[in-house]
Structures are given as structure tokens and as C-alpha cells.
Phi, psi and omega in degrees: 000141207245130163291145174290297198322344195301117184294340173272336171271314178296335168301331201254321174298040204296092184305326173299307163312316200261337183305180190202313215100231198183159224215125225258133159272139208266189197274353197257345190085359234251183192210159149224146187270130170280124178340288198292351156273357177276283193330289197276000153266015190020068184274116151222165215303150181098312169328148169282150166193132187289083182261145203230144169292126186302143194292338214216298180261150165295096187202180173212135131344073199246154178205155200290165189284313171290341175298284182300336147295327180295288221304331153344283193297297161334288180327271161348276190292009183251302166273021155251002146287346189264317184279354170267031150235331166279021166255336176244039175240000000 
């Protein structure tokens, strides 16, 4: 897992871009994604949506249900040219 401190991860990695501002948890447990992050990950009412505990720190994730089915799917077909390339080597 690549540390953020990593000067090759903090280069890609603009905190400033990725920031919303922040979000209160209600009596309900419920959150709100603040409007300028629904627009620009084009989060709309009805999406799915994945959330995962973040791996290493106390966090959470979200990511849209169809986001994470592609990138899935990517993954997946990347690591089935890397193993059809180690059967003919």
C-alpha cells in the first residue's frame, strides 16, 4: 500500500482538488455530500452507492456502484493479459 507521504503519491494526489468541506452526522446516522461533490462525481438521487472502510486510516469511501463495477472489471482484464502473458513465457 503507497504511503500519501510518498513524493511519487503526493505528486498525483492534489488534496486541494479532492477537499468538499465537511459534513455533520445527523441523529439518524445519515451524512450530507455536499452539492459540489454530488455535481462533480455526478452523484444523483437513486445511485448506488459503495461504501468501504478506508484500508489503512479511519475513514470511509464512497465510491458510485457502477464506478466500482468498471474499475472491477478493468482490474480484472489486466489481470487476465498479465497472466496470459506469463503462460507464454
Amino acid at each position: 500500500m503507497k504511503n500519501m507521504n510518498d513524493p511519487k503519491v503526493s505528486n498525483c494526489y492534489q488534496f486541494s482538488e479532492s477537499f468538499y468541506g465537511t459534513s455533520t452526522v445527523g441523529e439518524r446516522g445519515q451524512i450530507v455530500i455536499p452539492a459540489e461533490a454530488r455535481v462533480e462525481m455526478g452523484f444523483l438521487p437513486g445511485d448506488k452507492l459503495l461504501i468501504m472502510k478506508h484500508p489503512i486510516h479511519q475513514g470511509l469511501m464512497l465510491f458510485k456502484l457502477d464506478a466500482a463495477r468498471e474499475f472491477l472489471d478493468d482490474y480484472r482484464s489486466n489481470l487476465e493479459k498479465i497472466a496470459q502473458e506469463e503462460t507464454t513465457e
